Amino acid sequence: MADSATLAALRARIRELEGARVSVRRAPSGVPELDALLGGLPCPGVVELAGPVGVGRSRLAFALAVAAQREPEAEVAWVDPQRRLYPPAAALAGVALARLLLVRSPGEHLVWATEQVIRAGCFRLVVVADPGEVGVGAQRWARAAEAGETSVIVLSERPSRALPADVRVQVGPGGLAVSRDRSGSGGRVGPAPAPPAAVDPWQGPPWEPWPARAGWSAR
Amino acid sequence: MSPVWARWLGVHLPLFRLERCGYTAEDSVVLVEEQRGAWRLIALTPAAAEVGVRLGMSATEALAIEPELVVERLDPEGEAEDRRALVDTFRRLSDGVAEIGPADLVLEAGRVAALYGGEAGLIEAAARLAGALGHSVQLAIADDWRAALAVARCAEQPEVVPPGEGAAALARLPLGALEPPTALAEALAAVGVRRVGELAALEPAAVVGRFGAEAGRLHRVARGGVGDPRLGFAPEQEALARHVVLGEPTERFEPIRFVLPGVLRELAEGLRQRDRLATRLLVRLVLEAGPARLVRLRLGRPTRDPEAWLAALEGRLGEVQVRAPIAELVIEIEEDSAEVGLQPGLSSRAVGAEPVRELVGRLADTLGEAALVRPALLESWQPEAAWSARFALDPRPPPRPWEPPRPDPEAPHSAWERSLEPPRPALLAERPSPAAVRVGPAGGPVQVMQAGAWEPVRRAEGPERLSGGWWREEGGWERDYWVVELGSGVIGWLYSVPAEGGAPARWWWHGWWD
């Protein structure tokens, strides 16, 4: 059995390696709040947006997709194993559906299919929505991103240790917090971008009282 | 990947050669052909067999046994013409029809059975077709065409041999059901092999070494495998398939990789002569034992570039695991299309990137077409019906595409009305799930059950009443949607279905403002 001093030295070495700064090329994401926080989107690279369903991760990904599609004919892939993406909302947010490939891969092929999509290099941005427990297979996504020169956004409910993310951003009701950044120290916080009115739940029309069923606000 | 089974319908027409001349099974008739200076029997009816005449006998001998016997001379041209007409007629059932001898046909059944409600339905359709033509028929479906015909020849009733059970179905049959060449049948009989099951029990290497390649094929069939994977169908189809017998059966990819380039170049040349492009390739890996392994490869864009085929096939074949050494290889163009003048790479982002169409085609083989879609908006109030998911390579336009309303200069309120379009959640559940909701005095949600505990609603907006379908027989639908923000910051989309008779409304989770 190794003695405690050896273990302590190994732990220190691991911390050193994990904390090492790595030069990751960044490109403007098109979302000013994210650019201010990260200095741009790693390209190629993997960004994890972690937070519970319903706090705005997908809306942030919509904004990134819209920015990616500003280049003529640029395509975006959205890997959606849970089959929950609602394309009308994406369209309302400005995503060009004609240039959006929706990959509704079943779980048993998810890791492989996602790797193929990333590696193909034909997508400006690949969004992987709630892949669940993907295991070590997800480590191939980072190498595929390098090969395909692609930015990958992974939306997850909680940070995944198996995912070799260059940047990990915690998304919450209060804003964004960088919990890991391979080229920096992390720990930065910032506001979340305001969603476009079309996908902002509180920007709807003023509800008229329905006959015999008055509109109601519990605020 | 699970194996894909090839299936074949064996059609045995025992009296075709006499029925085409207007006779029936009850008539005492023989068909004769001039052989070695004598008219010899090549076909006879059951009534003729009952009186003791046999195939190979001379007409003189037969008439000596039964003076009333009707002797019909073979008309080779007329029979060939009738057989061609028969094949054409059976093409109504399957585009893959091959003649096997004078009284047998084989139809490719795997791809068409679904059109007839399954294999039993296909057999029924074939029986009806033969009956309409006035022919008695025996039918069977199996994994291999020889097995299908062997079972059909011996079956009193139509029989469907389940996939993978060919060996069991054949074991009880006499070896003659497989119609081995006479010399081979005699050689096998000399060592006591008279039933198919007895042949199957022999060691593969011993059979090939002692009796030759044809015996090896029959042995594979006897063991439930595939004897001869590709039949001579129509000449134009035959030109788009290549059959390679490997010098040494192998479980490794390298020997196959060695023969692929030449075979693919030949196929590409066949397509070039027809001005066609391949959209799907089929590779049959014929194994030493067991059923053939089929590998289908959809090509993202139509092409006849053998290098592109090779690159795609290398990826697929390199992953295939087989249970027995590969003895033969058949590559065919399963689907082709006309030249469409695509410009490869036009939509690709970078030089060297795989075009989206090729990627989709490649992934569709594994994931299925439903997993690779382009969303399109539809005009519907019902949230889940407001978009369609169509296969990304589907060339047809989406049904009734939704377009934003055009500004009407005559309608001063149109801009204001458009501003009232409500937002929609980023995520929508495929099936709404029941929600436990406590409502306030005005009918809006104030608490929602989350993970077994009541969570207060921090903010709610609604209701947005959506309804429709009232004109349908099954009745319409009506929902009151609410946007709710829970204490945790999660924003969801709930709806209630108005209840009748004062009963409490039922609530459902439908989406999330993620």
PDB file of N, CA and C in Angstrom, chain B residues 414-481:
ATOM      1  N   SER B 414     -52.991  44.882 -37.906  1.00  0.00           N
ATOM      2  CA  SER B 414     -52.280  43.613 -38.083  1.00  0.00           C
ATOM      3  C   SER B 414     -50.963  43.594 -37.299  1.00  0.00           C
ATOM      4  N   ALA B 415     -50.227  44.703 -37.314  1.00  0.00           N
ATOM      5  CA  ALA B 415     -48.955  44.726 -36.594  1.00  0.00           C
ATOM      6  C   ALA B 415     -49.194  44.533 -35.100  1.00  0.00           C
ATOM      7  N   TRP B 416     -50.205  45.207 -34.605  1.00  0.00           N
ATOM      8  CA  TRP B 416     -50.518  45.066 -33.177  1.00  0.00           C
ATOM      9  C   TRP B 416     -50.915  43.625 -32.860  1.00  0.00           C
ATOM     10  N   GLU B 417     -51.689  43.023 -33.790  1.00  0.00           N
ATOM     11  CA  GLU B 417     -52.112  41.643 -33.551  1.00  0.00           C
ATOM     12  C   GLU B 417     -50.918  40.695 -33.537  1.00  0.00           C
ATOM     13  N   ARG B 418     -49.971  40.939 -34.443  1.00  0.00           N
ATOM     14  CA  ARG B 418     -48.804  40.050 -34.487  1.00  0.00           C
ATOM     15  C   ARG B 418     -47.992  40.149 -33.191  1.00  0.00           C
ATOM     16  N   SER B 419     -48.006  41.360 -32.623  1.00  0.00           N
ATOM     17  CA  SER B 419     -47.237  41.534 -31.391  1.00  0.00           C
ATOM     18  C   SER B 419     -47.843  40.718 -30.253  1.00  0.00           C
ATOM     19  N   LEU B 420     -49.050  40.238 -30.457  1.00  0.00           N
ATOM     20  CA  LEU B 420     -49.695  39.456 -29.411  1.00  0.00           C
ATOM     21  C   LEU B 420     -49.357  37.975 -29.492  1.00  0.00           C
ATOM     22  N   GLU B 421     -48.556  37.569 -30.502  1.00  0.00           N
ATOM     23  CA  GLU B 421     -48.214  36.148 -30.578  1.00  0.00           C
ATOM     24  C   GLU B 421     -47.475  35.746 -29.315  1.00  0.00           C
ATOM     25  N   PRO B 422     -47.986  34.765 -28.618  1.00  0.00           N
ATOM     26  CA  PRO B 422     -47.390  34.428 -27.323  1.00  0.00           C
ATOM     27  C   PRO B 422     -46.079  33.678 -27.509  1.00  0.00           C
ATOM     28  N   PRO B 423     -45.161  33.774 -26.539  1.00  0.00           N
ATOM     29  CA  PRO B 423     -43.917  33.010 -26.613  1.00  0.00           C
ATOM     30  C   PRO B 423     -44.191  31.532 -26.385  1.00  0.00           C
ATOM     31  N   ARG B 424     -43.217  30.745 -26.762  1.00  0.00           N
ATOM     32  CA  ARG B 424     -43.363  29.299 -26.610  1.00  0.00           C
ATOM     33  C   ARG B 424     -42.143  28.718 -25.886  1.00  0.00           C
ATOM     34  N   PRO B 425     -42.343  27.618 -25.135  1.00  0.00           N
ATOM     35  CA  PRO B 425     -41.226  27.059 -24.358  1.00  0.00           C
ATOM     36  C   PRO B 425     -40.200  26.379 -25.258  1.00  0.00           C
ATOM     37  N   ALA B 426     -38.955  26.359 -24.803  1.00  0.00           N
ATOM     38  CA  ALA B 426     -37.884  25.749 -25.595  1.00  0.00           C
ATOM     39  C   ALA B 426     -38.008  24.237 -25.644  1.00  0.00           C
ATOM     40  N   LEU B 427     -38.536  23.658 -24.580  1.00  0.00           N
ATOM     41  CA  LEU B 427     -38.651  22.200 -24.522  1.00  0.00           C
ATOM     42  C   LEU B 427     -40.113  21.818 -24.361  1.00  0.00           C
ATOM     43  N   LEU B 428     -40.526  20.809 -25.099  1.00  0.00           N
ATOM     44  CA  LEU B 428     -41.906  20.331 -25.020  1.00  0.00           C
ATOM     45  C   LEU B 428     -41.855  18.815 -24.866  1.00  0.00           C
ATOM     46  N   ALA B 429     -42.574  18.304 -23.869  1.00  0.00           N
ATOM     47  CA  ALA B 429     -42.589  16.849 -23.666  1.00  0.00           C
ATOM     48  C   ALA B 429     -43.353  16.194 -24.814  1.00  0.00           C
ATOM     49  N   GLU B 430     -42.829  15.047 -25.277  1.00  0.00           N
ATOM     50  CA  GLU B 430     -43.557  14.332 -26.341  1.00  0.00           C
ATOM     51  C   GLU B 430     -44.957  13.955 -25.877  1.00  0.00           C
ATOM     52  N   ARG B 431     -45.042  13.542 -24.621  1.00  0.00           N
ATOM     53  CA  ARG B 431     -46.353  13.233 -24.042  1.00  0.00           C
ATOM     54  C   ARG B 431     -46.467  14.017 -22.740  1.00  0.00           C
ATOM     55  N   PRO B 432     -47.500  14.849 -22.611  1.00  0.00           N
ATOM     56  CA  PRO B 432     -47.660  15.573 -21.351  1.00  0.00           C
ATOM     57  C   PRO B 432     -47.779  14.589 -20.194  1.00  0.00           C
ATOM     58  N   SER B 433     -47.220  14.977 -19.042  1.00  0.00           N
ATOM     59  CA  SER B 433     -47.295  14.092 -17.872  1.00  0.00           C
ATOM     60  C   SER B 433     -48.226  14.724 -16.844  1.00  0.00           C
ATOM     61  N   PRO B 434     -48.963  13.886 -16.108  1.00  0.00           N
ATOM     62  CA  PRO B 434     -49.906  14.440 -15.119  1.00  0.00           C
ATOM     63  C   PRO B 434     -49.166  15.275 -14.078  1.00  0.00           C
ATOM     64  N   ALA B 435     -49.779  16.356 -13.659  1.00  0.00           N
ATOM     65  CA  ALA B 435     -49.172  17.239 -12.659  1.00  0.00           C
ATOM     66  C   ALA B 435     -50.144  17.398 -11.497  1.00  0.00           C
ATOM     67  N   ALA B 436     -49.592  17.440 -10.292  1.00  0.00           N
ATOM     68  CA  ALA B 436     -50.405  17.725  -9.106  1.00  0.00           C
ATOM     69  C   ALA B 436     -50.276  19.217  -8.828  1.00  0.00           C
ATOM     70  N   VAL B 437     -51.403  19.926  -8.870  1.00  0.00           N
ATOM     71  CA  VAL B 437     -51.385  21.388  -8.772  1.00  0.00           C
ATOM     72  C   VAL B 437     -52.446  21.833  -7.775  1.00  0.00           C
ATOM     73  N   ARG B 438     -52.080  22.765  -6.904  1.00  0.00           N
ATOM     74  CA  ARG B 438     -53.077  23.425  -6.052  1.00  0.00           C
ATOM     75  C   ARG B 438     -53.353  24.792  -6.647  1.00  0.00           C
ATOM     76  N   VAL B 439     -54.625  25.120  -6.763  1.00  0.00           N
ATOM     77  CA  VAL B 439     -54.983  26.372  -7.431  1.00  0.00           C
ATOM     78  C   VAL B 439     -55.464  27.391  -6.410  1.00  0.00           C
ATOM     79  N   GLY B 440     -55.313  28.653  -6.786  1.00  0.00           N
ATOM     80  CA  GLY B 440     -55.773  29.735  -5.945  1.00  0.00           C
ATOM     81  C   GLY B 440     -57.236  30.033  -6.205  1.00  0.00           C
ATOM     82  N   PRO B 441     -57.746  31.029  -5.531  1.00  0.00           N
ATOM     83  CA  PRO B 441     -59.187  31.329  -5.672  1.00  0.00           C
ATOM     84  C   PRO B 441     -59.564  31.728  -7.093  1.00  0.00           C
ATOM     85  N   ALA B 442     -58.615  32.295  -7.837  1.00  0.00           N
ATOM     86  CA  ALA B 442     -58.942  32.723  -9.199  1.00  0.00           C
ATOM     87  C   ALA B 442     -58.700  31.617 -10.218  1.00  0.00           C
ATOM     88  N   GLY B 443     -58.277  30.428  -9.770  1.00  0.00           N
ATOM     89  CA  GLY B 443     -58.114  29.304 -10.702  1.00  0.00           C
ATOM     90  C   GLY B 443     -56.696  29.090 -11.167  1.00  0.00           C
ATOM     91  N   GLY B 444     -55.770  29.960 -10.774  1.00  0.00           N
ATOM     92  CA  GLY B 444     -54.383  29.804 -11.210  1.00  0.00           C
ATOM     93  C   GLY B 444     -53.587  28.939 -10.252  1.00  0.00           C
ATOM     94  N   PRO B 445     -52.487  28.336 -10.713  1.00  0.00           N
ATOM     95  CA  PRO B 445     -51.695  27.464  -9.846  1.00  0.00           C
ATOM     96  C   PRO B 445     -50.934  28.265  -8.790  1.00  0.00           C
ATOM     97  N   VAL B 446     -50.949  27.768  -7.558  1.00  0.00           N
ATOM     98  CA  VAL B 446     -50.189  28.405  -6.485  1.00  0.00           C
ATOM     99  C   VAL B 446     -49.134  27.466  -5.910  1.00  0.00           C
ATOM    100  N   GLN B 447     -49.341  26.156  -6.061  1.00  0.00           N
ATOM    101  CA  GLN B 447     -48.349  25.176  -5.625  1.00  0.00           C
ATOM    102  C   GLN B 447     -48.320  24.019  -6.628  1.00  0.00           C
ATOM    103  N   VAL B 448     -47.125  23.510  -6.869  1.00  0.00           N
ATOM    104  CA  VAL B 448     -46.969  22.397  -7.803  1.00  0.00           C
ATOM    105  C   VAL B 448     -46.146  21.325  -7.115  1.00  0.00           C
ATOM    106  N   MET B 449     -46.577  20.073  -7.238  1.00  0.00           N
ATOM    107  CA  MET B 449     -45.844  18.953  -6.634  1.00  0.00           C
ATOM    108  C   MET B 449     -44.575  18.693  -7.441  1.00  0.00           C
ATOM    109  N   GLN B 450     -43.429  18.741  -6.768  1.00  0.00           N
ATOM    110  CA  GLN B 450     -42.136  18.453  -7.390  1.00  0.00           C
ATOM    111  C   GLN B 450     -41.380  17.480  -6.509  1.00  0.00           C
ATOM    112  N   ALA B 451     -41.025  16.343  -7.014  1.00  0.00           N
ATOM    113  CA  ALA B 451     -40.248  15.330  -6.282  1.00  0.00           C
ATOM    114  C   ALA B 451     -40.882  15.020  -4.934  1.00  0.00           C
ATOM    115  N   GLY B 452     -42.194  14.899  -4.922  1.00  0.00           N
ATOM    116  CA  GLY B 452     -42.891  14.469  -3.719  1.00  0.00           C
ATOM    117  C   GLY B 452     -43.189  15.566  -2.719  1.00  0.00           C
ATOM    118  N   ALA B 453     -42.856  16.808  -3.059  1.00  0.00           N
ATOM    119  CA  ALA B 453     -43.122  17.906  -2.120  1.00  0.00           C
ATOM    120  C   ALA B 453     -43.787  19.062  -2.868  1.00  0.00           C
ATOM    121  N   TRP B 454     -44.630  19.797  -2.134  1.00  0.00           N
ATOM    122  CA  TRP B 454     -45.300  20.944  -2.757  1.00  0.00           C
ATOM    123  C   TRP B 454     -44.315  22.104  -2.853  1.00  0.00           C
ATOM    124  N   GLU B 455     -44.189  22.646  -4.036  1.00  0.00           N
ATOM    125  CA  GLU B 455     -43.288  23.774  -4.242  1.00  0.00           C
ATOM    126  C   GLU B 455     -44.135  24.990  -4.597  1.00  0.00           C
ATOM    127  N   PRO B 456     -43.863  26.106  -3.922  1.00  0.00           N
ATOM    128  CA  PRO B 456     -44.704  27.281  -4.208  1.00  0.00           C
ATOM    129  C   PRO B 456     -44.430  27.841  -5.604  1.00  0.00           C
ATOM    130  N   VAL B 457     -45.468  28.393  -6.179  1.00  0.00           N
ATOM    131  CA  VAL B 457     -45.334  29.064  -7.471  1.00  0.00           C
ATOM    132  C   VAL B 457     -44.993  30.524  -7.193  1.00  0.00           C
ATOM    133  N   ARG B 458     -43.827  30.934  -7.687  1.00  0.00           N
ATOM    134  CA  ARG B 458     -43.385  32.305  -7.426  1.00  0.00           C
ATOM    135  C   ARG B 458     -44.121  33.285  -8.345  1.00  0.00           C
ATOM    136  N   ARG B 459     -44.379  32.802  -9.536  1.00  0.00           N
ATOM    137  CA  ARG B 459     -44.998  33.705 -10.514  1.00  0.00           C
ATOM    138  C   ARG B 459     -45.773  32.861 -11.508  1.00  0.00           C
ATOM    139  N   ALA B 460     -46.898  33.335 -11.955  1.00  0.00           N
ATOM    140  CA  ALA B 460     -47.682  32.589 -12.954  1.00  0.00           C
ATOM    141  C   ALA B 460     -48.369  33.564 -13.882  1.00  0.00           C
ATOM    142  N   GLU B 461     -48.463  33.158 -15.130  1.00  0.00           N
ATOM    143  CA  GLU B 461     -49.173  33.973 -16.122  1.00  0.00           C
ATOM    144  C   GLU B 461     -50.121  33.063 -16.886  1.00  0.00           C
ATOM    145  N   GLY B 462     -51.338  33.534 -17.111  1.00  0.00           N
ATOM    146  CA  GLY B 462     -52.267  32.752 -17.884  1.00  0.00           C
ATOM    147  C   GLY B 462     -53.691  33.121 -17.517  1.00  0.00           C
ATOM    148  N   PRO B 463     -54.653  32.396 -17.963  1.00  0.00           N
ATOM    149  CA  PRO B 463     -54.482  31.261 -18.877  1.00  0.00           C
ATOM    150  C   PRO B 463     -54.487  31.697 -20.345  1.00  0.00           C
ATOM    151  N   GLU B 464     -53.757  30.943 -21.139  1.00  0.00           N
ATOM    152  CA  GLU B 464     -53.832  31.100 -22.586  1.00  0.00           C
ATOM    153  C   GLU B 464     -54.661  29.923 -23.074  1.00  0.00           C
ATOM    154  N   ARG B 465     -55.857  30.213 -23.470  1.00  0.00           N
ATOM    155  CA  ARG B 465     -56.739  29.111 -23.854  1.00  0.00           C
ATOM    156  C   ARG B 465     -56.502  28.731 -25.307  1.00  0.00           C
ATOM    157  N   LEU B 466     -56.188  27.471 -25.529  1.00  0.00           N
ATOM    158  CA  LEU B 466     -56.024  26.931 -26.878  1.00  0.00           C
ATOM    159  C   LEU B 466     -57.055  25.831 -27.061  1.00  0.00           C
ATOM    160  N   SER B 467     -57.671  25.813 -28.209  1.00  0.00           N
ATOM    161  CA  SER B 467     -58.674  24.778 -28.469  1.00  0.00           C
ATOM    162  C   SER B 467     -58.769  24.544 -29.959  1.00  0.00           C
ATOM    163  N   GLY B 468     -59.375  23.462 -30.314  1.00  0.00           N
ATOM    164  CA  GLY B 468     -59.550  23.155 -31.733  1.00  0.00           C
ATOM    165  C   GLY B 468     -60.100  21.751 -31.898  1.00  0.00           C
ATOM    166  N   GLY B 469     -60.237  21.368 -33.154  1.00  0.00           N
ATOM    167  CA  GLY B 469     -60.675  20.012 -33.479  1.00  0.00           C
ATOM    168  C   GLY B 469     -62.123  19.732 -33.148  1.00  0.00           C
ATOM    169  N   TRP B 470     -62.912  20.777 -32.800  1.00  0.00           N
ATOM    170  CA  TRP B 470     -64.293  20.530 -32.400  1.00  0.00           C
ATOM    171  C   TRP B 470     -65.131  19.972 -33.543  1.00  0.00           C
ATOM    172  N   TRP B 471     -64.610  20.141 -34.767  1.00  0.00           N
ATOM    173  CA  TRP B 471     -65.360  19.672 -35.933  1.00  0.00           C
ATOM    174  C   TRP B 471     -65.135  18.176 -36.202  1.00  0.00           C
ATOM    175  N   ARG B 472     -64.219  17.588 -35.492  1.00  0.00           N
ATOM    176  CA  ARG B 472     -63.925  16.174 -35.743  1.00  0.00           C
ATOM    177  C   ARG B 472     -64.896  15.277 -34.983  1.00  0.00           C
ATOM    178  N   GLU B 473     -65.079  14.068 -35.529  1.00  0.00           N
ATOM    179  CA  GLU B 473     -66.018  13.129 -34.912  1.00  0.00           C
ATOM    180  C   GLU B 473     -65.590  12.765 -33.495  1.00  0.00           C
ATOM    181  N   GLU B 474     -64.277  12.570 -33.315  1.00  0.00           N
ATOM    182  CA  GLU B 474     -63.806  12.149 -32.001  1.00  0.00           C
ATOM    183  C   GLU B 474     -63.839  13.284 -30.982  1.00  0.00           C
ATOM    184  N   GLY B 475     -64.240  14.463 -31.413  1.00  0.00           N
ATOM    185  CA  GLY B 475     -64.357  15.578 -30.497  1.00  0.00           C
ATOM    186  C   GLY B 475     -63.128  16.458 -30.512  1.00  0.00           C
ATOM    187  N   GLY B 476     -63.253  17.643 -29.927  1.00  0.00           N
ATOM    188  CA  GLY B 476     -62.154  18.595 -29.958  1.00  0.00           C
ATOM    189  C   GLY B 476     -61.328  18.553 -28.693  1.00  0.00           C
ATOM    190  N   TRP B 477     -60.464  19.531 -28.548  1.00  0.00           N
ATOM    191  CA  TRP B 477     -59.618  19.624 -27.364  1.00  0.00           C
ATOM    192  C   TRP B 477     -59.618  21.069 -26.888  1.00  0.00           C
ATOM    193  N   GLU B 478     -59.424  21.247 -25.612  1.00  0.00           N
ATOM    194  CA  GLU B 478     -59.422  22.591 -25.025  1.00  0.00           C
ATOM    195  C   GLU B 478     -58.466  22.576 -23.841  1.00  0.00           C
ATOM    196  N   ARG B 479     -57.533  23.493 -23.851  1.00  0.00           N
ATOM    197  CA  ARG B 479     -56.538  23.536 -22.775  1.00  0.00           C
ATOM    198  C   ARG B 479     -56.332  24.987 -22.327  1.00  0.00           C
ATOM    199  N   ASP B 480     -56.137  25.165 -21.045  1.00  0.00           N
ATOM    200  CA  ASP B 480     -55.755  26.474 -20.505  1.00  0.00           C
ATOM    201  C   ASP B 480     -54.296  26.394 -20.062  1.00  0.00           C
ATOM    202  N   TYR B 481     -53.428  27.081 -20.782  1.00  0.00           N
ATOM    203  CA  TYR B 481     -51.989  27.005 -20.497  1.00  0.00           C
ATOM    204  C   TYR B 481     -51.576  28.095 -19.514  1.00  0.00           C
TER     205      TYR B 481
END
